[in-house]
CSV table of C-alpha atoms and ligand atoms in Angstrom, one decimal:
chain,number,residue,atom,x,y,z
T,1,UNK,CA,45.4,-7.5,104.2
T,2,UNK,CA,43.6,-4.4,103.2
T,3,UNK,CA,45.4,-0.9,103.8
T,4,UNK,CA,43.2,2.1,104.8
T,5,UNK,CA,44.2,5.3,102.9
T,6,UNK,CA,46.3,7.3,105.3
T,7,UNK,CA,46.0,11.3,105.8
T,8,UNK,CA,49.0,13.1,104.0
T,9,UNK,CA,52.0,13.3,106.1
T,10,UNK,CA,52.9,16.3,108.1
T,11,UNK,CA,54.7,19.3,106.3
T,12,UNK,CA,58.4,19.6,105.9
T,13,UNK,CA,60.8,20.9,104.6
T,14,UNK,CA,58.6,23.0,102.2
T,15,UNK,CA,55.1,23.8,103.5
T,16,UNK,CA,52.9,21.1,102.7
T,17,UNK,CA,55.8,18.7,101.1
T,18,UNK,CA,55.9,15.0,101.7
T,19,UNK,CA,58.9,14.4,103.8
T,20,UNK,CA,61.3,12.0,101.9
T,21,UNK,CA,61.6,10.0,105.0
T,22,UNK,CA,57.9,9.2,105.0
T,23,UNK,CA,58.6,6.9,102.0
T,24,UNK,CA,60.5,4.0,104.1
T,25,UNK,CA,57.9,4.4,106.7
T,26,UNK,CA,55.3,3.8,103.9
T,27,UNK,CA,57.1,0.7,102.9
T,28,UNK,CA,57.3,-0.5,106.6
T,29,UNK,CA,53.6,-0.2,107.1
T,30,UNK,CA,52.9,-1.7,103.6
T,31,UNK,CA,51.1,1.4,102.4
T,32,UNK,CA,51.5,1.6,98.7
T,33,UNK,CA,53.2,4.5,97.2
T,34,UNK,CA,51.6,6.3,94.4
T,35,UNK,CA,53.7,7.8,91.5
T,36,UNK,CA,52.7,9.1,88.3
T,37,UNK,CA,54.6,11.2,85.5
T,38,UNK,CA,53.7,14.7,84.7
T,39,UNK,CA,55.1,17.3,82.2
T,40,UNK,CA,53.5,20.7,83.1
T,41,UNK,CA,52.0,22.7,85.9
T,42,UNK,CA,48.3,21.6,85.4
T,43,UNK,CA,49.6,18.1,85.4
T,44,UNK,CA,51.5,18.6,88.5
T,45,UNK,CA,48.5,20.2,90.2
T,46,UNK,CA,46.1,17.5,89.2
T,47,UNK,CA,48.5,14.7,90.5
T,48,UNK,CA,49.0,16.7,93.8
T,49,UNK,CA,44.9,17.0,94.1
T,50,UNK,CA,44.6,13.5,93.2
T,51,UNK,CA,46.9,12.5,96.3
T,52,UNK,CA,50.0,11.2,94.3
T,53,UNK,CA,53.0,11.0,96.8
T,54,UNK,CA,55.6,11.3,93.9
T,55,UNK,CA,55.5,13.0,90.6
T,56,UNK,CA,58.1,11.9,88.1
T,57,UNK,CA,59.0,14.3,85.4
T,58,UNK,CA,60.0,11.3,83.2
T,59,UNK,CA,62.1,11.6,80.1
T,60,UNK,CA,59.2,9.9,78.6
T,61,UNK,CA,58.4,13.4,77.9
T,62,UNK,CA,60.7,12.8,74.7
T,63,UNK,CA,58.0,10.7,73.4
T,64,UNK,CA,54.6,11.8,75.1
T,65,UNK,CA,55.0,15.5,74.7
T,66,UNK,CA,57.8,16.1,72.1
T,67,UNK,CA,57.2,13.5,69.7
T,68,UNK,CA,60.3,11.7,69.6
T,69,UNK,CA,60.6,7.8,68.8
T,70,UNK,CA,62.5,7.2,71.9
T,71,UNK,CA,63.5,8.9,75.3
T,72,UNK,CA,67.1,9.3,74.2
T,73,UNK,CA,66.8,12.9,72.4
T,74,UNK,CA,65.6,14.6,75.7
T,75,UNK,CA,67.8,17.4,76.4
T,76,UNK,CA,68.6,18.8,79.9
T,77,UNK,CA,67.2,22.3,78.7
T,78,UNK,CA,63.7,20.7,77.5
T,79,UNK,CA,63.7,18.6,80.9
T,80,UNK,CA,64.4,21.7,83.1
T,81,UNK,CA,61.6,23.4,81.5
T,82,UNK,CA,59.2,20.8,82.4
T,83,UNK,CA,60.3,20.3,85.6
T,84,UNK,CA,60.0,23.9,86.5
T,85,UNK,CA,56.4,23.8,85.2
T,86,UNK,CA,55.5,20.5,87.2
T,87,UNK,CA,57.2,22.0,90.5
T,88,UNK,CA,54.9,25.1,90.0
T,89,UNK,CA,51.9,22.8,90.0
T,90,UNK,CA,52.7,19.9,92.5
T,91,UNK,CA,53.2,21.1,96.0
T,92,UNK,CA,52.8,18.2,98.3
T,93,UNK,CA,54.1,15.3,96.3
T,94,UNK,CA,58.0,14.8,95.9
T,95,UNK,CA,58.9,15.9,92.4
T,96,UNK,CA,61.7,13.5,91.0
T,97,UNK,CA,63.3,14.8,87.8
T,98,UNK,CA,64.6,12.1,85.4
T,99,UNK,CA,68.1,12.8,84.1
T,100,UNK,CA,68.3,12.5,80.3
T,101,UNK,CA,70.7,10.5,78.4
T,102,UNK,CA,73.9,12.0,78.3
T,103,UNK,CA,73.5,14.1,81.4
T,104,UNK,CA,75.1,11.5,84.0
T,105,UNK,CA,77.0,9.0,81.9
T,106,UNK,CA,80.2,11.0,81.4
T,107,UNK,CA,81.5,11.6,84.8
T,108,UNK,CA,80.6,12.1,88.4
T,109,UNK,CA,81.5,15.6,88.3
T,110,UNK,CA,79.1,15.9,85.3
T,111,UNK,CA,76.3,14.2,87.0
T,112,UNK,CA,76.5,16.2,90.2
T,113,UNK,CA,76.6,19.5,87.9
T,114,UNK,CA,73.3,18.5,86.2
T,115,UNK,CA,71.6,17.0,89.2
T,116,UNK,CA,72.3,20.4,91.1
T,117,UNK,CA,70.6,22.1,88.0
T,118,UNK,CA,67.5,20.1,88.4
T,119,UNK,CA,67.3,21.1,91.9
T,120,UNK,CA,68.2,24.7,91.7
T,121,UNK,CA,66.8,25.6,88.5
T,122,UNK,CA,64.1,23.0,88.3
T,123,UNK,CA,62.9,23.0,91.8
T,124,UNK,CA,63.1,19.2,92.0
T,125,UNK,CA,63.2,17.3,95.2
T,126,UNK,CA,65.0,14.4,93.9
T,127,UNK,CA,66.7,13.1,90.5
T,128,UNK,CA,66.2,9.5,88.9
T,129,UNK,CA,68.9,8.0,86.7
T,130,UNK,CA,68.9,4.7,85.0
T,131,UNK,CA,71.4,1.7,85.4
T,132,UNK,CA,73.6,0.4,87.9
T,133,UNK,CA,77.6,-0.7,87.1
T,134,UNK,CA,79.4,2.5,86.3
T,135,UNK,CA,76.3,4.5,87.5
T,136,UNK,CA,76.7,3.6,91.1
T,137,UNK,CA,79.6,6.0,91.6
T,138,UNK,CA,77.2,8.6,89.9
T,139,UNK,CA,74.6,7.7,92.6
T,140,UNK,CA,77.2,8.1,95.3
T,141,UNK,CA,78.5,11.4,94.2
T,142,UNK,CA,75.0,12.9,93.6
T,143,UNK,CA,73.6,11.7,97.0
T,144,UNK,CA,77.1,12.9,98.6
T,145,UNK,CA,76.1,16.5,97.1
T,146,UNK,CA,72.9,16.2,99.2
T,147,UNK,CA,70.5,15.2,96.4
T,148,UNK,CA,68.1,12.2,96.7
T,149,UNK,CA,68.6,9.7,94.0
T,150,UNK,CA,66.0,7.2,92.7
T,151,UNK,CA,67.3,4.3,90.7
T,152,UNK,CA,65.9,2.7,87.8
T,153,UNK,CA,66.5,-1.0,86.7
T,154,UNK,CA,64.8,-3.5,84.4
T,155,UNK,CA,63.7,-2.2,81.1
T,156,UNK,CA,65.8,0.9,81.2
T,157,UNK,CA,64.6,2.9,78.0
T,158,UNK,CA,67.7,5.0,77.6
T,159,UNK,CA,69.6,1.8,76.8
T,160,UNK,CA,66.7,0.0,74.9
T,161,UNK,CA,69.1,-0.6,72.0
T,162,UNK,CA,71.6,-2.4,74.2
T,163,UNK,CA,68.8,-4.4,75.8
T,164,UNK,CA,67.5,-5.6,72.3
T,165,UNK,CA,64.3,-3.2,72.5
T,166,UNK,CA,61.6,-2.5,74.7
T,167,UNK,CA,61.2,-5.9,76.2
T,168,UNK,CA,60.9,-7.6,79.7
T,169,UNK,CA,64.2,-7.9,81.5
T,170,UNK,CA,65.4,-10.7,84.2
T,171,UNK,CA,63.5,-13.5,82.7
T,172,UNK,CA,66.2,-15.9,83.3
T,173,UNK,CA,67.7,-17.0,86.6
T,174,UNK,CA,71.0,-15.5,85.7
T,175,UNK,CA,69.6,-12.1,84.6
T,176,UNK,CA,67.3,-12.1,87.6
T,177,UNK,CA,70.2,-12.7,89.9
T,178,UNK,CA,72.0,-9.7,88.1
T,179,UNK,CA,68.9,-7.5,88.6
T,180,UNK,CA,69.0,-8.3,92.4
T,181,UNK,CA,72.5,-7.7,92.8
T,182,UNK,CA,72.1,-4.4,91.0
T,183,UNK,CA,69.1,-3.6,93.1
T,184,UNK,CA,71.3,-4.2,96.4
T,185,UNK,CA,74.3,-2.1,94.8
T,186,UNK,CA,71.8,0.8,94.1
T,187,UNK,CA,70.4,0.7,97.7
T,188,UNK,CA,74.1,0.4,99.2
T,189,UNK,CA,75.2,3.4,96.9
T,190,UNK,CA,72.6,5.7,98.6
T,191,UNK,CA,69.3,5.5,96.4
T,192,UNK,CA,66.1,6.5,98.4
T,193,UNK,CA,64.1,4.2,96.1
T,194,UNK,CA,64.2,2.0,93.0
T,195,UNK,CA,62.0,2.0,89.9
T,196,UNK,CA,61.9,-1.8,88.7
T,197,UNK,CA,60.3,-1.6,85.0
T,198,UNK,CA,59.1,-4.6,83.1
T,199,UNK,CA,60.6,-7.4,85.2
T,200,UNK,CA,58.8,-10.7,86.4
T,201,UNK,CA,56.5,-10.2,89.4
T,202,UNK,CA,58.3,-12.8,91.3
T,203,UNK,CA,61.7,-11.1,90.8
T,204,UNK,CA,60.2,-7.8,91.7
T,205,UNK,CA,58.7,-9.3,94.8
T,206,UNK,CA,62.1,-10.9,95.8
T,207,UNK,CA,63.9,-7.7,95.2
T,208,UNK,CA,61.3,-5.6,97.2
T,209,UNK,CA,61.2,-8.1,100.1
T,210,UNK,CA,65.0,-7.8,100.3
T,211,UNK,CA,65.6,-3.9,100.3
T,212,UNK,CA,64.8,-1.6,102.8
T,213,UNK,CA,64.4,1.3,100.3
T,214,UNK,CA,60.9,1.3,98.6
T,215,UNK,CA,60.6,-0.1,95.1
T,216,UNK,CA,58.0,1.4,92.6
T,217,UNK,CA,57.1,-0.8,89.9
T,218,UNK,CA,56.0,-0.3,86.3
T,219,UNK,CA,55.2,-3.8,84.8
T,220,UNK,CA,56.6,-5.5,87.8
T,221,UNK,CA,53.6,-6.7,89.8
T,222,UNK,CA,51.6,-5.8,92.6
T,223,UNK,CA,54.0,-6.6,95.3
T,224,UNK,CA,56.4,-3.6,94.8
T,225,UNK,CA,56.1,-0.9,97.4
T,226,UNK,CA,54.6,1.5,94.8
T,227,UNK,CA,53.7,1.9,91.2
T,228,UNK,CA,54.1,4.3,88.6
T,229,UNK,CA,52.3,4.9,85.3
T,230,UNK,CA,52.9,7.3,82.4
T,231,UNK,CA,50.5,10.3,82.4
T,232,UNK,CA,49.8,9.7,78.7
T,233,UNK,CA,49.1,6.0,78.9
T,234,UNK,CA,47.0,6.3,82.0
T,235,UNK,CA,44.8,8.9,80.6
T,236,UNK,CA,44.6,7.6,77.0
T,237,UNK,CA,46.5,10.6,75.3
T,238,UNK,CA,49.3,8.5,73.8
T,239,UNK,CA,48.5,7.0,70.3
T,240,UNK,CA,51.5,4.5,70.0
T,241,UNK,CA,51.1,0.8,71.0
T,242,UNK,CA,50.7,0.6,74.6
T,243,UNK,CA,52.9,-1.8,76.7
T,244,UNK,CA,51.6,-4.8,78.2
T,245,UNK,CA,51.6,-3.2,81.7
T,246,UNK,CA,49.6,-0.1,81.0
T,247,UNK,CA,46.3,0.3,82.4
T,248,UNK,CA,44.1,2.9,80.7
T,249,UNK,CA,41.9,4.7,83.3
T,250,UNK,CA,40.2,7.4,80.6
T,251,UNK,CA,40.3,8.2,77.2
T,252,UNK,CA,41.0,11.9,77.3
T,253,UNK,CA,42.3,11.7,73.7
T,254,UNK,CA,38.9,10.9,72.5
T,255,UNK,CA,37.3,13.6,74.8
T,256,UNK,CA,39.9,16.3,73.4
T,257,UNK,CA,39.4,15.1,69.9
T,258,UNK,CA,35.5,15.5,70.0
T,259,UNK,CA,35.7,19.0,71.7
T,260,UNK,CA,38.0,20.3,69.1
T,261,UNK,CA,35.8,18.9,66.3
T,262,UNK,CA,32.9,20.5,67.9
T,263,UNK,CA,34.8,23.8,68.1
T,264,UNK,CA,35.9,23.6,64.5
T,265,UNK,CA,32.4,22.9,63.4
T,266,UNK,CA,31.0,26.1,65.2
T,267,UNK,CA,33.5,28.1,63.9
T,268,UNK,CA,32.7,27.2,60.3
T,269,UNK,CA,29.0,27.5,60.9
T,270,UNK,CA,29.5,30.7,62.6
T,271,UNK,CA,27.9,29.3,65.8
T,272,UNK,CA,30.7,30.5,67.8
T,273,UNK,CA,31.5,33.0,69.4
T,274,UNK,CA,27.8,33.7,70.9
T,275,UNK,CA,26.8,37.1,72.5
T,276,UNK,CA,27.9,35.7,75.7
T,277,UNK,CA,31.6,35.4,74.4
T,278,UNK,CA,31.6,39.0,73.1
T,279,UNK,CA,32.1,42.6,74.6
T,280,UNK,CA,29.7,45.4,73.8
T,281,UNK,CA,30.1,49.1,74.2
T,282,UNK,CA,27.8,52.1,75.1
T,283,UNK,CA,25.4,52.8,72.5
T,284,UNK,CA,26.5,56.6,72.3
T,285,UNK,CA,30.2,55.7,72.1
T,286,UNK,CA,29.4,53.2,69.3
T,287,UNK,CA,27.6,55.8,67.4
T,288,UNK,CA,30.4,58.5,67.9
T,289,UNK,CA,32.9,55.7,66.8
T,290,UNK,CA,31.2,54.9,63.7
T,291,UNK,CA,30.4,58.5,62.6
T,292,UNK,CA,34.0,59.5,63.2
T,293,UNK,CA,35.4,56.5,61.3
T,294,UNK,CA,33.2,57.6,58.4
T,295,UNK,CA,34.5,61.1,58.4
T,296,UNK,CA,38.1,60.2,59.0
T,297,UNK,CA,37.8,57.9,56.0
T,298,UNK,CA,36.3,60.5,53.9
T,299,UNK,CA,39.1,63.1,54.8
T,300,UNK,CA,41.7,60.6,54.4
T,301,UNK,CA,40.9,59.5,51.0
T,302,UNK,CA,39.8,62.6,48.8
T,303,UNK,CA,38.7,60.3,45.8
T,304,UNK,CA,36.2,58.4,48.0
F,1,KIV,O1,60.4,8.3,81.9
F,1,KIV,C1,59.6,7.9,82.6
F,1,KIV,O2,58.5,8.2,82.5
F,1,KIV,C2,60.0,6.7,83.3
F,1,KIV,C3,59.1,5.9,84.1
F,1,KIV,C4,58.4,4.9,83.0
F,1,KIV,C5,59.4,5.2,85.2
F,1,KIV,O3,61.2,6.6,83.5
């Protein structure tokens, strides 16, 4: 069945903001939900202009913009700064702030305190956290404080070491059943949505069919209720090895590199700046300036 693009939903609670309650309705009418990551104000604005429904300030920022080898080193202060920037640019999409490693694992109280910071200081509409098990009580506590929580299962990069690396999850019946059970538990704990990363399509389809909250897939097949891609992967800005599930829609990295090479060559050849990029001054003022500067120089250095 082909789905016609729908008009943006009506504004509430902030002017123009997509209501959170619209997401289960989109799932119900099988209208795919579009999520993309962003890490700065222009990124948030462009995602908004392109009609994204959700913008994730992912802790993938640790790798894509901060140059780390994994997402683990991202700090709350770094993520807050990025979240503030994104929320200045993205107005209609719901902005989800990814809680970095160490900001929600310790205790429910700590998780609630940090989630509140993302909403109050970062301007986020919701937070995302990885995992189930002990994290279920974190979800309950944060939702209990009035903050919407997005879950994240499958390949959870913050625990990639425990998972044996960045590889697909849920590929045996036993592991797929565990994923299904964790998904149900996250829904019951109050998550408004669930990211499924790098899980077999058939497993994601089963989870999606069973849950009433929308699933957002990344490497989980087309049957999820929505999809998410990382900004730098989608636009061709990331130089590391791309995961199987990445589709590159542009090669912005090449475009930027060529532009910088052209600029460097113009500077070296004195082709830039041109007249159009410089400021003039009235002739008489210029003459006065040059004369005065010479006089000043003569009086200041008697040996000259
Ligand atoms: O940090 C991130 O960008 C994410 C997405 C891959 C879902 O968690």
